Short mmCIF file of C-alpha atoms in Angstrom, two decimals:
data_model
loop_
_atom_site.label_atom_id
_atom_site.label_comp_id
_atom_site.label_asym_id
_atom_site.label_seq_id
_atom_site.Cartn_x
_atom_site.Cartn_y
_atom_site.Cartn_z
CA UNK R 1 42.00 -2.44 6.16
CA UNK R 2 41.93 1.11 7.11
CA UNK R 3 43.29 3.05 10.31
CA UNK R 4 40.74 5.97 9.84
CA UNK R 5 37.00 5.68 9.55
CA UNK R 6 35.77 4.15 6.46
CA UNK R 7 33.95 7.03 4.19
CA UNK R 8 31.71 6.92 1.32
CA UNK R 9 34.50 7.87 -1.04
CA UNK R 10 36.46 4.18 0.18
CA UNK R 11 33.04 2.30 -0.29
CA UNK R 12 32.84 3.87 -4.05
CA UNK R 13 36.27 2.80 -4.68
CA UNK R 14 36.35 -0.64 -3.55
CA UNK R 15 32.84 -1.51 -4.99
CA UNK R 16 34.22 0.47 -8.59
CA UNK R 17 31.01 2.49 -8.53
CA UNK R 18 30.87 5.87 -8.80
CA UNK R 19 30.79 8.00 -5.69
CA UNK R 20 27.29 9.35 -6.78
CA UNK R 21 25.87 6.24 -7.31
CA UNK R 22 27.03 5.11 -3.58
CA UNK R 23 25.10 7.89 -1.77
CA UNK R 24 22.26 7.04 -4.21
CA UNK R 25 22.10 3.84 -2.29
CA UNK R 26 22.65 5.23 1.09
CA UNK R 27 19.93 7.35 0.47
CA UNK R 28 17.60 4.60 -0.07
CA UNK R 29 17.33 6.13 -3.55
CA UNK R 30 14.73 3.94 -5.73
CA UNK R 31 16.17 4.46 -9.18
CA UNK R 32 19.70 2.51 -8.15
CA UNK R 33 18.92 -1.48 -9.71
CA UNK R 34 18.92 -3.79 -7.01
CA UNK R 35 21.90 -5.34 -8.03
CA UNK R 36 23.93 -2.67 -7.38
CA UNK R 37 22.44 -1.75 -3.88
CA UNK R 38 23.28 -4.80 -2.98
CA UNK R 39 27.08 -5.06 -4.69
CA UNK R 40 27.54 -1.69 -2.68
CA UNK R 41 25.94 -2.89 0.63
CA UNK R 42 28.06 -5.57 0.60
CA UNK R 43 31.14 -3.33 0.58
CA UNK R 44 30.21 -1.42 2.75
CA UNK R 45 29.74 -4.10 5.05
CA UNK R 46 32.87 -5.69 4.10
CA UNK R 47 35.26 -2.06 4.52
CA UNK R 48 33.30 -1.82 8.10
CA UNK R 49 31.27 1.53 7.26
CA UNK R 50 29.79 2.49 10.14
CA UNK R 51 28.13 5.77 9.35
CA UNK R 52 25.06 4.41 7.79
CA UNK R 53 22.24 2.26 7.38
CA UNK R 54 24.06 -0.80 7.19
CA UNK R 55 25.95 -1.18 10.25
CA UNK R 56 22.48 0.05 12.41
CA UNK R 57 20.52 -2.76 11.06
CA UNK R 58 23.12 -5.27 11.58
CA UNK R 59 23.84 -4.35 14.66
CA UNK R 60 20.29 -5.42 15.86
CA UNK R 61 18.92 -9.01 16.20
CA UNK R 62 15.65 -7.89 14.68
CA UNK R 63 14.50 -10.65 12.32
CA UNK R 64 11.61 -8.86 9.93
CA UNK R 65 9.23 -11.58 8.52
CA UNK R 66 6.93 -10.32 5.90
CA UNK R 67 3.57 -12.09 5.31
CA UNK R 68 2.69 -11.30 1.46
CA UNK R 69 -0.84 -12.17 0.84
CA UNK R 70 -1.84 -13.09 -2.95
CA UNK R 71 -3.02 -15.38 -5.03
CA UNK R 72 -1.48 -17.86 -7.43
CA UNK R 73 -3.86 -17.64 -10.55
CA UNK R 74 -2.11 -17.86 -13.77
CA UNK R 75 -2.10 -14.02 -14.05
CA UNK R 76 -0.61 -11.21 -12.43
CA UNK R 77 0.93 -13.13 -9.64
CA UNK R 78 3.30 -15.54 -10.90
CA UNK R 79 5.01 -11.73 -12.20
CA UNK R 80 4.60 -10.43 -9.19
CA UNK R 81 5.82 -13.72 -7.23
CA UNK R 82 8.70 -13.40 -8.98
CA UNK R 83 9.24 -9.59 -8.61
CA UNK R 84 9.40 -10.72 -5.33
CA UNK R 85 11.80 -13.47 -5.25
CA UNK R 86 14.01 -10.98 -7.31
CA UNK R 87 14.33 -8.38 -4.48
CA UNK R 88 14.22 -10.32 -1.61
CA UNK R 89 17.65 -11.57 -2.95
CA UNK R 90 19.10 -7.71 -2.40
CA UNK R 91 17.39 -7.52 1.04
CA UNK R 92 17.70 -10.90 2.41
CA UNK R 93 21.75 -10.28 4.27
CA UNK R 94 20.10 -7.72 6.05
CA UNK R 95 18.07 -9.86 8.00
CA UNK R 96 14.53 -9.80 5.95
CA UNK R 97 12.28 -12.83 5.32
CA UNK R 98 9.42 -13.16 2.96
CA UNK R 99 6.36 -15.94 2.98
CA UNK R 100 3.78 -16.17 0.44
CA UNK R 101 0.20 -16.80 1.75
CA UNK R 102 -2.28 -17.98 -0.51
CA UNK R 103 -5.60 -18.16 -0.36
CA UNK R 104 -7.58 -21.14 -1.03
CA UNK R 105 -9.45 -19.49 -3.49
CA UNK R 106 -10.75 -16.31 -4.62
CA UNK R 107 -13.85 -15.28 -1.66
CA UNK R 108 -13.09 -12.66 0.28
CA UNK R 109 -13.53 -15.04 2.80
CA UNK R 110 -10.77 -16.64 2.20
CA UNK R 111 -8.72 -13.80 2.36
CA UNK R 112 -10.40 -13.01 5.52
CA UNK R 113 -9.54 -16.59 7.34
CA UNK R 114 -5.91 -15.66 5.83
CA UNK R 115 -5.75 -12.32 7.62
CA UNK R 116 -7.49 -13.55 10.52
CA UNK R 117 -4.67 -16.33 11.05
CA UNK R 118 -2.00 -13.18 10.38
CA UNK R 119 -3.75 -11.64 13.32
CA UNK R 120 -3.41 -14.39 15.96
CA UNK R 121 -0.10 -15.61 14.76
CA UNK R 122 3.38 -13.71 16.22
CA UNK R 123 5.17 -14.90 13.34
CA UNK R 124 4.85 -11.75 10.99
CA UNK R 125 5.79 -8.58 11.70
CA UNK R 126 4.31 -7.14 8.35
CA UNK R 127 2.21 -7.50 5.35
CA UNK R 128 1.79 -6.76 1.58
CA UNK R 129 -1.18 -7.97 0.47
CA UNK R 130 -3.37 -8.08 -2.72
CA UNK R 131 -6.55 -9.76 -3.21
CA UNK R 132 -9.84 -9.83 -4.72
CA UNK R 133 -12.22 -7.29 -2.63
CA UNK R 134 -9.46 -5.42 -1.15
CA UNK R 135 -12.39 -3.25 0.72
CA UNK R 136 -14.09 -5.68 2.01
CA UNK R 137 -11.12 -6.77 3.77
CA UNK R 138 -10.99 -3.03 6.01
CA UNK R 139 -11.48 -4.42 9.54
CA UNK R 140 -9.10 -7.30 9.00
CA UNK R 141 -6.09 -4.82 8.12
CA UNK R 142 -7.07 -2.26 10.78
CA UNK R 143 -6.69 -5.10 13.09
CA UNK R 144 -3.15 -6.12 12.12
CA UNK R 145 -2.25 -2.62 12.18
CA UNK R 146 -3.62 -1.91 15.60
CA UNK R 147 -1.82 -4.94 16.63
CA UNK R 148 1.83 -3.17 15.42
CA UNK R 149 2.22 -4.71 12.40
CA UNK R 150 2.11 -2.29 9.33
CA UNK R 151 0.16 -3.57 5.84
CA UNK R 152 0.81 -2.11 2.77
CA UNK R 153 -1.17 -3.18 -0.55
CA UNK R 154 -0.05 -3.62 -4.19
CA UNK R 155 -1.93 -4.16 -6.88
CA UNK R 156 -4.78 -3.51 -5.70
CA UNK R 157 -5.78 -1.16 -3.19
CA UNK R 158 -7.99 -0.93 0.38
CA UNK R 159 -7.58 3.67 0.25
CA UNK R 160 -9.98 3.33 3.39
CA UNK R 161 -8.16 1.24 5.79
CA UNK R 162 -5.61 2.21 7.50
CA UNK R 163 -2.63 0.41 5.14
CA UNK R 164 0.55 2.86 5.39
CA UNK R 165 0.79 2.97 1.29
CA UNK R 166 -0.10 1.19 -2.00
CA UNK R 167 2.04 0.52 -5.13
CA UNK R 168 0.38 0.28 -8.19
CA UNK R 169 -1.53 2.11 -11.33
CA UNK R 170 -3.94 4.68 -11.31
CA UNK R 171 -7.26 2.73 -11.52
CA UNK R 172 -9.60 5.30 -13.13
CA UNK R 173 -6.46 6.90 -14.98
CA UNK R 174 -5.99 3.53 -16.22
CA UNK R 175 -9.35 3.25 -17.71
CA UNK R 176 -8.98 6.53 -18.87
CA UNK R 177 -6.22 5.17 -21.35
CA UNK R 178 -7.81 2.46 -22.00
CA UNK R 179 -10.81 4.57 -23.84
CA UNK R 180 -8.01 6.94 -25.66
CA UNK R 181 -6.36 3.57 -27.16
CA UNK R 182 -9.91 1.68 -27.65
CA UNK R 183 -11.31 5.40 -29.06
CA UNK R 184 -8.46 5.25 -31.53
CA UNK R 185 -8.79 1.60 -32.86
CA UNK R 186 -12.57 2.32 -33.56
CA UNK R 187 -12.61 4.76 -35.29
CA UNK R 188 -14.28 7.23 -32.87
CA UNK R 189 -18.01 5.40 -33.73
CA UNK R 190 -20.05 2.29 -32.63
CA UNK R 191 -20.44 0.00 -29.89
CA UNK R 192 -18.37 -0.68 -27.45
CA UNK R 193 -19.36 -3.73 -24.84
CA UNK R 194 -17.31 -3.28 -21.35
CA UNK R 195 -17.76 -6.95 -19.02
CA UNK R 196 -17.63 -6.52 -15.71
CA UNK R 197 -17.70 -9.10 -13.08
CA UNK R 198 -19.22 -8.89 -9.76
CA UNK R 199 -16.84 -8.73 -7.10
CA UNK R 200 -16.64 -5.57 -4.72
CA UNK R 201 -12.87 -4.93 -6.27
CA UNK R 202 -11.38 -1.14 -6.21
CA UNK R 203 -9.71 -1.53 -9.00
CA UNK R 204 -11.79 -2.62 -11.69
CA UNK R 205 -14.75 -0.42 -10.43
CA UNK R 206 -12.54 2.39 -11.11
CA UNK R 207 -11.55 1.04 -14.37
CA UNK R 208 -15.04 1.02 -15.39
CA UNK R 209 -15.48 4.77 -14.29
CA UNK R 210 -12.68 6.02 -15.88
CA UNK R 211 -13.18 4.46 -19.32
CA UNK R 212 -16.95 5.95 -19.32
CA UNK R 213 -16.09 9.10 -18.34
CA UNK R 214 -13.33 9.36 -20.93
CA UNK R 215 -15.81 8.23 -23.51
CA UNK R 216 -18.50 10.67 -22.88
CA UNK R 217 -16.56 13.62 -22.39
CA UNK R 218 -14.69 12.82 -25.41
CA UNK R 219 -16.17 10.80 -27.85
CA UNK R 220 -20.12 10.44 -26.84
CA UNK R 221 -21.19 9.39 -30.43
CA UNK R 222 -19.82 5.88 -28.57
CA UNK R 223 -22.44 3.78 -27.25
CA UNK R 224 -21.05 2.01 -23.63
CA UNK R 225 -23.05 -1.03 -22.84
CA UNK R 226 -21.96 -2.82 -19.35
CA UNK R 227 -22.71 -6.33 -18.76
CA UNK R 228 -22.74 -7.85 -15.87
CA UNK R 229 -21.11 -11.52 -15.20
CA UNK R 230 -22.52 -13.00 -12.00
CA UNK R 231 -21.76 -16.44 -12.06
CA UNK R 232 -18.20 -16.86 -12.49
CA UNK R 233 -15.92 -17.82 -16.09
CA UNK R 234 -18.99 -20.26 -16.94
CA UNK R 235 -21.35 -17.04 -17.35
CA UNK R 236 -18.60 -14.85 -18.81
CA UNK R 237 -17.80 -17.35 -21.88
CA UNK R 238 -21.91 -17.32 -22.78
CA UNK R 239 -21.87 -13.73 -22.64
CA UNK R 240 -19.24 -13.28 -24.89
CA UNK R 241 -19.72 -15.86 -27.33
CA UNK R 242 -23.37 -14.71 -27.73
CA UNK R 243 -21.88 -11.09 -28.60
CA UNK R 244 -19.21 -12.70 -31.09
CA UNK R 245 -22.92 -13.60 -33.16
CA UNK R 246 -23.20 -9.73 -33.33
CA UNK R 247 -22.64 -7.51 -36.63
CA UNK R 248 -22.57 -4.21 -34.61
CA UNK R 249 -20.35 -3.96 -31.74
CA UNK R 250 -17.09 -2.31 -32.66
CA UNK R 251 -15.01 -3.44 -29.25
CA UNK R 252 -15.40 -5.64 -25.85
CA UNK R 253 -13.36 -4.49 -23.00
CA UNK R 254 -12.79 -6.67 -19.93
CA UNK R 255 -12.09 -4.95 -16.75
CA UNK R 256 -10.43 -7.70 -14.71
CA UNK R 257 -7.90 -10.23 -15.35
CA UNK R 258 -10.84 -12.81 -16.66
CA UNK R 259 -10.12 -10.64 -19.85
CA UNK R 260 -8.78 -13.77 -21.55
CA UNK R 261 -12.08 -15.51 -22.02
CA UNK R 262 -12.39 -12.63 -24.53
CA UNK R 263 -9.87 -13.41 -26.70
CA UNK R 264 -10.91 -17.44 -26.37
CA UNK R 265 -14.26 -16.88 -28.06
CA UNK R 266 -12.87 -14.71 -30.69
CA UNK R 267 -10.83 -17.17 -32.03
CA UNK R 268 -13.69 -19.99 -31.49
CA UNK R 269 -15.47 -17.78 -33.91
CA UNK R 270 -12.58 -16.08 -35.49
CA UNK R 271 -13.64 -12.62 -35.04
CA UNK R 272 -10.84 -10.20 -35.71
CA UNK R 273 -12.37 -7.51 -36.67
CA UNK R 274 -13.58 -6.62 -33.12
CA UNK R 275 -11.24 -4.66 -31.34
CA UNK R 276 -10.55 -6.30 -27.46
CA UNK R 277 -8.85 -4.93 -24.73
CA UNK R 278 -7.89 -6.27 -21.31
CA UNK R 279 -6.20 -5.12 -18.78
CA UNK R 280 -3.68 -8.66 -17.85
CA UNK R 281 -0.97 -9.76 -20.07
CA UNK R 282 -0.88 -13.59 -20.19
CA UNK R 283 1.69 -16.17 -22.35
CA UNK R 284 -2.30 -17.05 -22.89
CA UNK R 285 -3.01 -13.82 -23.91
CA UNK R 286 0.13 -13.08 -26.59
CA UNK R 287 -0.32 -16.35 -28.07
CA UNK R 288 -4.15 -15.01 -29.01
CA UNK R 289 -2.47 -11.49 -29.82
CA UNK R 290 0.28 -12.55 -31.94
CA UNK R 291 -2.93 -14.04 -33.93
CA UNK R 292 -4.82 -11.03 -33.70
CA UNK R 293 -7.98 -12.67 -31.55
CA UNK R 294 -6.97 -9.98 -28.94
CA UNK R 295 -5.83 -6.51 -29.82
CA UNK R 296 -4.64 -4.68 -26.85
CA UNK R 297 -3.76 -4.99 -23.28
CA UNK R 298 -2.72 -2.34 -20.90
CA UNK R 299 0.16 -4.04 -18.85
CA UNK R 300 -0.18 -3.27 -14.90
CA UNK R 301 3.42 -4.56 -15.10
CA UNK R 302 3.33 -6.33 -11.98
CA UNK R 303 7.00 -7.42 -11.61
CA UNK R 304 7.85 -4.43 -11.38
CA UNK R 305 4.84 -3.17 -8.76
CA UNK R 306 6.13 -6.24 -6.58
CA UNK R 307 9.96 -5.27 -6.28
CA UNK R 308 8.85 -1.60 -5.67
CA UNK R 309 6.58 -2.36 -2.78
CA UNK R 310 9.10 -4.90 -1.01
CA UNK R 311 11.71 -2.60 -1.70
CA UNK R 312 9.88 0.59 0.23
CA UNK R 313 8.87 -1.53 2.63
CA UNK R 314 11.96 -2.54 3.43
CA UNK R 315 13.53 0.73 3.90
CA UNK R 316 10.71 1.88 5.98
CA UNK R 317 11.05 -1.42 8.03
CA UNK R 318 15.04 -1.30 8.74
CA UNK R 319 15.51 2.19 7.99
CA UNK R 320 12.92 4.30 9.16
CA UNK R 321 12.56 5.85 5.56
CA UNK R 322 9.31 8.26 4.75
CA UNK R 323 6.52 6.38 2.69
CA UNK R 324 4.15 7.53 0.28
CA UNK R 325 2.13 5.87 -2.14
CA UNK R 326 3.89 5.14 -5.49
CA UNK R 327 1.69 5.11 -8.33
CA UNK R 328 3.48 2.77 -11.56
CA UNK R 329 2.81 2.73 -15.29
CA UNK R 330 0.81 0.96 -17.10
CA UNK R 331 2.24 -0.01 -20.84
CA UNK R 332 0.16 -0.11 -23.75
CA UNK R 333 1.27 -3.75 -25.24
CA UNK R 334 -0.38 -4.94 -29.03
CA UNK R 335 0.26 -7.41 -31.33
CA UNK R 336 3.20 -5.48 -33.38
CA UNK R 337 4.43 -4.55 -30.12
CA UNK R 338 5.28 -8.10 -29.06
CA UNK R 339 6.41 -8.89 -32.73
CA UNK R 340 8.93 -6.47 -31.78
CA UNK R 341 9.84 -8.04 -28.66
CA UNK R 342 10.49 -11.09 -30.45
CA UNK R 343 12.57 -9.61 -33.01
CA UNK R 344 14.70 -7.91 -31.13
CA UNK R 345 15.39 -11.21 -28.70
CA UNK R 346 16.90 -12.88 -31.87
#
């Protein structure tokens, strides 16, 4: 099409973006929607552009496939799987595959035999990975990573291994907010019950931290019991339902994404009045909001944590780009705010 070198100026005027926006992309900037990275890409490929990124990864026969380790419980992940799916589609021209590798169930085992196959297999060149005791899992990614193959984590995080970055919230910042908000609904008085579970996980240990140290620094007229859940969702509905028989406590948090249970023996004894919080948004979970049997959750918006982290990786992968951890938001969702939601898709 042209005689002279295709620039960044033709790219911008055959895609009808702005020239801005172009270099934005070329720059691996993260702010540009997929969409358009890709709509631009694809111009760029199709002018012939060979001054960038483009035209050095295609001119390779480097095939990445990325192993992304995580479960497939009815929270979180189908978000994330999909977060996934979504930017894979803006990656996959440039020669990048994704697999999803699930454990059998939630052990760290399991997530060890997973690893372990990673390890011995030449399939992958890379991981993402969540699961549940992300710590316990240190030797397993040191190994892949000492074999060449970088691991990143999402989600939740393994600080101590030798993963080249994590995407997600602030743990103990999380928690943090999680007081202010529970603080606020409580009126600053009474007792507040926070379940935890007991699995070795980063993330919720953290969450635990950060909402007592919020509490006592801030409001210590609070009284924080923790109670322990040892033997799995069994254990965790007795414990609840026998605090549902109580006149005194104020507010239950739940710490990890078994938060739902929660909300399910409020309504079998339809408690409102005690203010819950979790930390997982559910189609469960909004149906029990929506009838005010659970009050808040903080969103880890995982959707968006899962298109980040495949998107960075990427870049580092094919492009060479610097990495950092990227810490995301966390959303404060209630009832009213999903009434909203549902207005404003009429």
């Amino acid at each position: 099409m042209y005689k002279r070198p295709v620039t960044l100026k033709d790219v911008a005027e055959e895609s009808d973006y702005s020239l801005r926006t172009v270099k934005k992309v070329m720059s691996g900037d993260l702010t540009v929607r997929p969409e358009t990275r890709e709509n631009v890409l694809q111009t760029a490929r199709k002018l012939g552009y060979k001054k960038n990124m483009v035209a050095s990864v295609l001119a390779t026969n480097k095939l990445w496939n990325i192993a992304i380790v995580m479960g497939d419980y009815r929270y979180f992940f189908p978000e994330a799987k999909t977060g996934f799916q979504n930017c894979h589609k803006s990656w996959s021209g440039l020669k990048v595959e994704i697999e999803f590798l699930i454990p059998k169930d939630k052990s760290i085992g399991a997530a060890k035999s997973i690893l372990q196959n990673i390890l011995q297999s030449e399939k992958y060149d890379a991981v993402i990975m969540h699961a549940i005791s992300m710590e316990g899992l240190n030797g397993e990614i040191n190994a892949i990573i000492e074999s060449g193959r970088p691991v990143c984590t999402f989600g939740a995080d393994a600080p101590r291994s030798k993963r080249l970055f994590y995407v997600g919230p602030k743990a103990y910042e999380s928690g943090r907010i999680a007081a202010q908000v529970m603080s606020n609904y409580i009126g600053g008085q009474g007792t507040v019950y926070m379940i935890n579970q007991v699995v070795d996980e980063m993330q919720t240990l953290e969450r635990g931290k950060g909402f007592t140290s919020y509490m006592k620094e801030k409001h210590p007229e609070i009284r924080i019991e923790n109670v322990l859940v040892k033997n799995g969702s069994g254990e965790y509905h007795e414990i609840v339902a026998k605090l549902m028989q109580s006149n005194t406590i104020r507010g239950i948090v739940g710490t990890d994404a078994d938060c739902y249970i929660i909300g399910l023996e409020a309504y079998k004894t339809k408690r409102k009045d005690i203010v819950t919080l979790g930390f997982d948004l559910t189609p469960e979970i909004e149906q029990m909001m929506l009838a005010d049997y659970f009050k808040i959750i903080l969103s880890q918006n995982p959707e968006q944590q899962a298109s980040i982290v495949l998107d960075s990786f990427c870049k580092y992968l094919l492009y060479h780009s610097d990495i950092k951890n990227i810490y995301t938001d966390v959303t404060i969702v209630t009832s009213e705010v999903l009434r909203y939601k549902g207005n404003v898709r009429e």
